[in-house]
PDB file of C-alpha atoms in Angstrom:
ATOM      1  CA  UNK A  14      37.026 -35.567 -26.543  1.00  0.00           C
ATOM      2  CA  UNK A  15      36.136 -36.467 -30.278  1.00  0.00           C
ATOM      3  CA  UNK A  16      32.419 -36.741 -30.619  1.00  0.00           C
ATOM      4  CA  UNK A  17      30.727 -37.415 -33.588  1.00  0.00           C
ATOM      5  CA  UNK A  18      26.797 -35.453 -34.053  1.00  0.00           C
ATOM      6  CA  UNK A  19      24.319 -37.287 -36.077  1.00  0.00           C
ATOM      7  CA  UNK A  20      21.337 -36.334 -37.119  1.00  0.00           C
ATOM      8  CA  UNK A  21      18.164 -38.670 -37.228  1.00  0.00           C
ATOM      9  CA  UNK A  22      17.111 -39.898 -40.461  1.00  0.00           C
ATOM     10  CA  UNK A  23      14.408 -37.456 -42.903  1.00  0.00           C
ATOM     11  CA  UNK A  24      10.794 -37.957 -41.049  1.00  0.00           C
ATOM     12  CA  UNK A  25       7.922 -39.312 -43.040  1.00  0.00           C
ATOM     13  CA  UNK A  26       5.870 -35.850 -42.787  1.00  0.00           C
ATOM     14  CA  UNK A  27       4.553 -33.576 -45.618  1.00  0.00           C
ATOM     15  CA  UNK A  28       7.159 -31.150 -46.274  1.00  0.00           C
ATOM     16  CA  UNK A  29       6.541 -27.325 -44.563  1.00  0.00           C
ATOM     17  CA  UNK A  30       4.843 -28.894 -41.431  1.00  0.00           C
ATOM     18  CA  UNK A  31       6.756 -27.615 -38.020  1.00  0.00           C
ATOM     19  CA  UNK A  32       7.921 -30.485 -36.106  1.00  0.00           C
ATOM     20  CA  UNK A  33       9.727 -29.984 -33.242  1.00  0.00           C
ATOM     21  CA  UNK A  34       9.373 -32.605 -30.317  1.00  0.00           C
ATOM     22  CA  UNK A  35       6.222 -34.053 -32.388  1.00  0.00           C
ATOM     23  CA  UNK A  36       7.047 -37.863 -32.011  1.00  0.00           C
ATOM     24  CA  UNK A  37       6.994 -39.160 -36.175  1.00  0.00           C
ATOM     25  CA  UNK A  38       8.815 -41.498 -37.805  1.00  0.00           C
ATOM     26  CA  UNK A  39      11.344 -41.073 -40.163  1.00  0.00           C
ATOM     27  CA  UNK A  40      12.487 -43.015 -42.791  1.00  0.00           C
ATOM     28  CA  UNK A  41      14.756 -46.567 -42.548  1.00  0.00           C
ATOM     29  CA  UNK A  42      17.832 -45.904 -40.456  1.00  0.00           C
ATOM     30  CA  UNK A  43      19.499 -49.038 -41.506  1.00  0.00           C
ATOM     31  CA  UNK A  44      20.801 -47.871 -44.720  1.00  0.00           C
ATOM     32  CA  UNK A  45      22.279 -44.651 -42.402  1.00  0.00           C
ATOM     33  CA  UNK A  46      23.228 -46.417 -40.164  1.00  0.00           C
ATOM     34  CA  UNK A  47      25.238 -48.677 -42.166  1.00  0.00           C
ATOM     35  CA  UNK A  48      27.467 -45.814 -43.805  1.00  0.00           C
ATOM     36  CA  UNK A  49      28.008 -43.977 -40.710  1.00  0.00           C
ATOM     37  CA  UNK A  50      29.528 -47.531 -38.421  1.00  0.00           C
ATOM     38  CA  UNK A  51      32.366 -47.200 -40.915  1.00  0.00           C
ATOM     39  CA  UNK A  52      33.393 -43.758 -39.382  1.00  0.00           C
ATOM     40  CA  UNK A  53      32.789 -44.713 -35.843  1.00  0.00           C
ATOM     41  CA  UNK A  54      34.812 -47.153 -33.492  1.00  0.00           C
ATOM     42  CA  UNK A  55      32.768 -49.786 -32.417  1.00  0.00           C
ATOM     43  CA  UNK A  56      33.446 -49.061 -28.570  1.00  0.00           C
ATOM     44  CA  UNK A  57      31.306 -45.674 -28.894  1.00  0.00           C
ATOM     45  CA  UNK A  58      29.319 -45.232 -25.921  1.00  0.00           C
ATOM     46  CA  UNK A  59      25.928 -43.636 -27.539  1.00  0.00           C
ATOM     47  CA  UNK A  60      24.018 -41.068 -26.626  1.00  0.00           C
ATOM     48  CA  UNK A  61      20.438 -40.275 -27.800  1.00  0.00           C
ATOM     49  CA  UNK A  62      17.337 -38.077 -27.851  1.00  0.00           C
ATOM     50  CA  UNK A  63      14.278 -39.741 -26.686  1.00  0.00           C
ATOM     51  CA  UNK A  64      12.217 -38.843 -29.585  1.00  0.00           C
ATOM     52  CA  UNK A  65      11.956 -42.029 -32.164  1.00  0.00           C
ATOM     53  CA  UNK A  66      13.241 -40.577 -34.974  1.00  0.00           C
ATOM     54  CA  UNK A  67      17.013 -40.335 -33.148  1.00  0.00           C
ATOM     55  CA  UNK A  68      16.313 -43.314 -31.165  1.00  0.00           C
ATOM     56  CA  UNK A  69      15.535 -45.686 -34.016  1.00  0.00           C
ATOM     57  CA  UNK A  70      19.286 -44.547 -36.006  1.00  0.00           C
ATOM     58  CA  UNK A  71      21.289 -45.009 -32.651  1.00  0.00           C
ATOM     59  CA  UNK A  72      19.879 -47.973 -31.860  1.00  0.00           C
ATOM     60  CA  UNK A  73      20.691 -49.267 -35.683  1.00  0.00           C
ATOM     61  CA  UNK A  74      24.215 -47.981 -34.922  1.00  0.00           C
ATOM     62  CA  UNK A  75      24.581 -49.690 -31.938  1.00  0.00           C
ATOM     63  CA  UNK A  76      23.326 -53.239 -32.401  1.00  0.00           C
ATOM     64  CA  UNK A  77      25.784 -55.131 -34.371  1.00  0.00           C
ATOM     65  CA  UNK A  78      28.226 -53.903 -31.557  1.00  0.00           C
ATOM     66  CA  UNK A  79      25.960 -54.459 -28.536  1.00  0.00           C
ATOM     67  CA  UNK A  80      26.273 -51.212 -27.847  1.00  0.00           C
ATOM     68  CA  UNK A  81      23.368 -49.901 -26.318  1.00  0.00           C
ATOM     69  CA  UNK A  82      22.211 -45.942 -26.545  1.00  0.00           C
ATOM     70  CA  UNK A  83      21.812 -44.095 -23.797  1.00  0.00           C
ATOM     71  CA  UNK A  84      18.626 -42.107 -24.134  1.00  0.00           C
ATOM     72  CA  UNK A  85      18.755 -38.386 -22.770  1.00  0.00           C
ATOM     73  CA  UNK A  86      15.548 -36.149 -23.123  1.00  0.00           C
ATOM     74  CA  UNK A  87      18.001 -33.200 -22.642  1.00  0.00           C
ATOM     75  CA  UNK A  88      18.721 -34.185 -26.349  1.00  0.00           C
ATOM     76  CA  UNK A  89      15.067 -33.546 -27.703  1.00  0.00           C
ATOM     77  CA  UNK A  90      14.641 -30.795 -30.322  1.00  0.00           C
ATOM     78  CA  UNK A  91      13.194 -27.703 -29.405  1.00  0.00           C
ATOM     79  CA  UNK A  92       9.310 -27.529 -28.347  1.00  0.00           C
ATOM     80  CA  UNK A  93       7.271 -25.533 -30.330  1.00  0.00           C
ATOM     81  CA  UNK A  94       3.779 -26.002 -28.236  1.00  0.00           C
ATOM     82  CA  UNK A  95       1.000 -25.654 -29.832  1.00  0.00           C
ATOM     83  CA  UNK A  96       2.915 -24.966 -33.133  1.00  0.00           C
ATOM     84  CA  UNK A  97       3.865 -28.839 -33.868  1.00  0.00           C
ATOM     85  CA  UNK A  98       1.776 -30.559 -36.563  1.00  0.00           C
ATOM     86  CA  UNK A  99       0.837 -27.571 -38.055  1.00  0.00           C
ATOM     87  CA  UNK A 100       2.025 -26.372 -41.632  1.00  0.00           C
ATOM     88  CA  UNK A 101       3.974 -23.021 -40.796  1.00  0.00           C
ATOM     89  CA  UNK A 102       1.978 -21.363 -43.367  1.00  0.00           C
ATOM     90  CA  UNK A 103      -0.810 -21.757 -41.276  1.00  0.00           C
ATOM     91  CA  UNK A 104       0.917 -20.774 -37.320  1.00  0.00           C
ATOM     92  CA  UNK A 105      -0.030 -16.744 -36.160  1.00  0.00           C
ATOM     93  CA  UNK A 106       1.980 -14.226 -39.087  1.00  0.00           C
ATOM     94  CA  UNK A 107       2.237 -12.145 -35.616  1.00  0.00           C
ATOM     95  CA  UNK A 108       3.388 -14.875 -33.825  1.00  0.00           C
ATOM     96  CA  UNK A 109       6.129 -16.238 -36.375  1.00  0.00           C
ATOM     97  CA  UNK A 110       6.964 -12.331 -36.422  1.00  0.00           C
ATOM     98  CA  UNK A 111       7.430 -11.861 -32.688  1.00  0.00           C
ATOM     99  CA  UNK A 112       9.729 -15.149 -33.117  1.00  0.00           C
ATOM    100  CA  UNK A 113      11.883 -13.888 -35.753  1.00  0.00           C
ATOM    101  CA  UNK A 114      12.549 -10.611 -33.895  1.00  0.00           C
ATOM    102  CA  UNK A 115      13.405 -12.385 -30.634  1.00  0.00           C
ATOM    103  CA  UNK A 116      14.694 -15.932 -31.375  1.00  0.00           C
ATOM    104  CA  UNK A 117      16.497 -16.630 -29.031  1.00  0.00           C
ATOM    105  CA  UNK A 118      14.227 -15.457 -26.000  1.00  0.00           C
ATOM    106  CA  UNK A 119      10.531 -15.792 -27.749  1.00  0.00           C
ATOM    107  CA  UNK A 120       8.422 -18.905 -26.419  1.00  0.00           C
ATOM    108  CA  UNK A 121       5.916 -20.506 -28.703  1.00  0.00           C
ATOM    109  CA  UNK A 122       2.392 -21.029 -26.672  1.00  0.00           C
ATOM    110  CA  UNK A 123       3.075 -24.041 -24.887  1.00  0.00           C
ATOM    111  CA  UNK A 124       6.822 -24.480 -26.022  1.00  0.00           C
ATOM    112  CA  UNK A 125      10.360 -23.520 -25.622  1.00  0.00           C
ATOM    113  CA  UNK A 126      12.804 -20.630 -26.273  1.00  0.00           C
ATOM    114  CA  UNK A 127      16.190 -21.244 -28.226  1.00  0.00           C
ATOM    115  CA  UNK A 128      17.682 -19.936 -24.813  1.00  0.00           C
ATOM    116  CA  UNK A 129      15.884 -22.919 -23.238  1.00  0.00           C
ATOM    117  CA  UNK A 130      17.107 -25.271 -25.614  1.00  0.00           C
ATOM    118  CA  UNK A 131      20.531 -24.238 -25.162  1.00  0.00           C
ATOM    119  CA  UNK A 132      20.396 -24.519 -21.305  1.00  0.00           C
ATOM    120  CA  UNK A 133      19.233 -28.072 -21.462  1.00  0.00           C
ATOM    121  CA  UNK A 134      21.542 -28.903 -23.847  1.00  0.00           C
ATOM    122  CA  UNK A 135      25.201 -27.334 -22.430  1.00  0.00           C
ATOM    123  CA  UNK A 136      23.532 -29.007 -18.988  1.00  0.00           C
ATOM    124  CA  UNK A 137      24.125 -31.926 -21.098  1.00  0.00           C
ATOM    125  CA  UNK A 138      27.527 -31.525 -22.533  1.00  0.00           C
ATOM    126  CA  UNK A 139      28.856 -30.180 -19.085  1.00  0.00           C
ATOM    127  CA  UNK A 140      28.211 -33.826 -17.831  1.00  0.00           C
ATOM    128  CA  UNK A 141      30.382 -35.841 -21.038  1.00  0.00           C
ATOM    129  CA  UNK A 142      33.542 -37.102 -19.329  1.00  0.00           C
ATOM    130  CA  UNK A 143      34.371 -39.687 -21.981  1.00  0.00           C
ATOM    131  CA  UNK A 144      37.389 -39.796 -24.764  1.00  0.00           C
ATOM    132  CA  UNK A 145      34.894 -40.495 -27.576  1.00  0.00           C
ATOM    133  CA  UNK A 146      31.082 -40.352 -27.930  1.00  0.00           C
ATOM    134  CA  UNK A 147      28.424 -40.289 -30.898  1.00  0.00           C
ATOM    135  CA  UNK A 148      25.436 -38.086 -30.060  1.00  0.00           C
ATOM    136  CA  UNK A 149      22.375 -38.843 -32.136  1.00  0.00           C
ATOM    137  CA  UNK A 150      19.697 -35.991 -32.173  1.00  0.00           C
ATOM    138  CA  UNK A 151      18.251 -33.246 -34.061  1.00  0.00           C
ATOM    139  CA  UNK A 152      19.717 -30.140 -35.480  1.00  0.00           C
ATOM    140  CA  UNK A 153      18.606 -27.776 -33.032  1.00  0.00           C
ATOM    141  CA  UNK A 154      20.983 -29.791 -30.672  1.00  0.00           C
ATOM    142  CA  UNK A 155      23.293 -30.219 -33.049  1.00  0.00           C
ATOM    143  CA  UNK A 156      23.635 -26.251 -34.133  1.00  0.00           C
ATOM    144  CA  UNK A 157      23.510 -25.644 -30.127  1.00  0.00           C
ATOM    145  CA  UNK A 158      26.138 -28.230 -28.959  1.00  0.00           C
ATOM    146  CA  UNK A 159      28.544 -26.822 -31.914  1.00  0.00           C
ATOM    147  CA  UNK A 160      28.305 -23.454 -31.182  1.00  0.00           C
ATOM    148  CA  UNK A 161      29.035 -23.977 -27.408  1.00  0.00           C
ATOM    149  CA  UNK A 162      32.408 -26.493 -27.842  1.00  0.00           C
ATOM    150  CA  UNK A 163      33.198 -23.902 -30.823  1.00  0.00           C
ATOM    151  CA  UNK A 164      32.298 -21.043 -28.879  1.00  0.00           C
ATOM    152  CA  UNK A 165      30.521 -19.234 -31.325  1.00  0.00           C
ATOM    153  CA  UNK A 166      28.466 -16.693 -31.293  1.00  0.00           C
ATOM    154  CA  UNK A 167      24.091 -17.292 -31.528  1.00  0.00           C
ATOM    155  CA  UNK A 168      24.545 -15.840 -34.833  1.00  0.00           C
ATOM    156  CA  UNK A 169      26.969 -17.926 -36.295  1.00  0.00           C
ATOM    157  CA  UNK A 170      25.652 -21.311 -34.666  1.00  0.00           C
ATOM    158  CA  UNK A 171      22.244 -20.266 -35.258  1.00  0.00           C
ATOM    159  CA  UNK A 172      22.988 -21.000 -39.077  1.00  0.00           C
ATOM    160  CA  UNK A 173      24.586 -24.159 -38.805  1.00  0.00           C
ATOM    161  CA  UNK A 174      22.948 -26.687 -41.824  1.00  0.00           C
ATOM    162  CA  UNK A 175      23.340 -30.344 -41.301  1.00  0.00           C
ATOM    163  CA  UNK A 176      21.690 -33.167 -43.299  1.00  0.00           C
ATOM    164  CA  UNK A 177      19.619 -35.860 -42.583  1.00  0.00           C
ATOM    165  CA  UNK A 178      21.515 -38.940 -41.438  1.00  0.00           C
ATOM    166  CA  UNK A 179      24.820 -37.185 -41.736  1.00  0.00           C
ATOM    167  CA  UNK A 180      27.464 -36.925 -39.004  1.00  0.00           C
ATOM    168  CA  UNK A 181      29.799 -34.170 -38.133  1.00  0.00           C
ATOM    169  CA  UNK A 182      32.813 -34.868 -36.514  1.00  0.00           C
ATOM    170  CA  UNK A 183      34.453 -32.533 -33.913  1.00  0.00           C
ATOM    171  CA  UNK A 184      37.358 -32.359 -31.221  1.00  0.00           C
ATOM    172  CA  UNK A 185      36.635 -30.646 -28.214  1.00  0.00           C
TER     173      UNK A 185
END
């Protein structure tokens, strides 16, 4: 299967605030949108998180083809609770300390673990039965959905970078 991950566009919030699933907008897809149609056939079924800043860039990408995204809330970032909004420099030193020492497992009041991100998500890829897909989301999903079809380890995928409005093509 050759899938290509996108990443939403760069959201119109202050820098240092902890997002997550907080619903913001980011800035123009078109432009993105644009640049990436080049790289992708125009038969690409699309998949999307639910959250606008995702939605908004797949649905850009899709258009001119009448192609239209199918939305997946399996594909949301990570939840941090009570954490979103809030600058970072301002969330529980204990709490962002208990995180660190247990990412994968620790839960954010009112959020997620990275463990349940990753379950949603591989629920997700289990069900892709397709020759070719784009997958617009966010990089938690992104780092997650690479590390499983790469089968790397949480440390490895855990470290993944990707950019705003870029794509990363892989063959799994």
């Amino acid at each position: 299967m050759q899938v290509f991950l996108i990443r939403h566009t760069r959201p119109q919030l202050a820098a240092g605030i902890c997002y997550g699933q907080l619903d913001v907008a980011c800035e123009d897809p078109l432009p993105v949108a644009r640049q990436l149609r080049v790289q992708i056939p125009c038969d690409t079924p699309i998949f999307c998180s639910p959250l606008k800043r995702a939605r908004v860039l797949a649905e850009a990408l899709g258009k001119p083809y009448g192609v239209t995204p199918c939305i997946d809330a399996r594909l949301s970032e990570i939840s941090f609770g009570a954490w979103e909004g809030k600058p970072w420099e301002d969330i529980d030193r204990a709490a962002l300390d208990m995180w660190a020492a247990d990412v994968l497992h620790f839960v954010p009041p009112g959020g997620e673990s990275v463990a349940q991100l990753r379950a949603r998500v591989i629920a997700f890829a289990e069900t892709l039965r397709l020759p070719r897909v784009a997958i617009v989301a966010h990089a938690g999903v992104m780092k997650t959905l690479c590390g499983y079809w790469q089968k790397l380890p949480s440390e490895a995928w855990s470290q993944l970078e990707f950019s705003f409005g870029g794509l990363v093509e892989i063959t799994v």
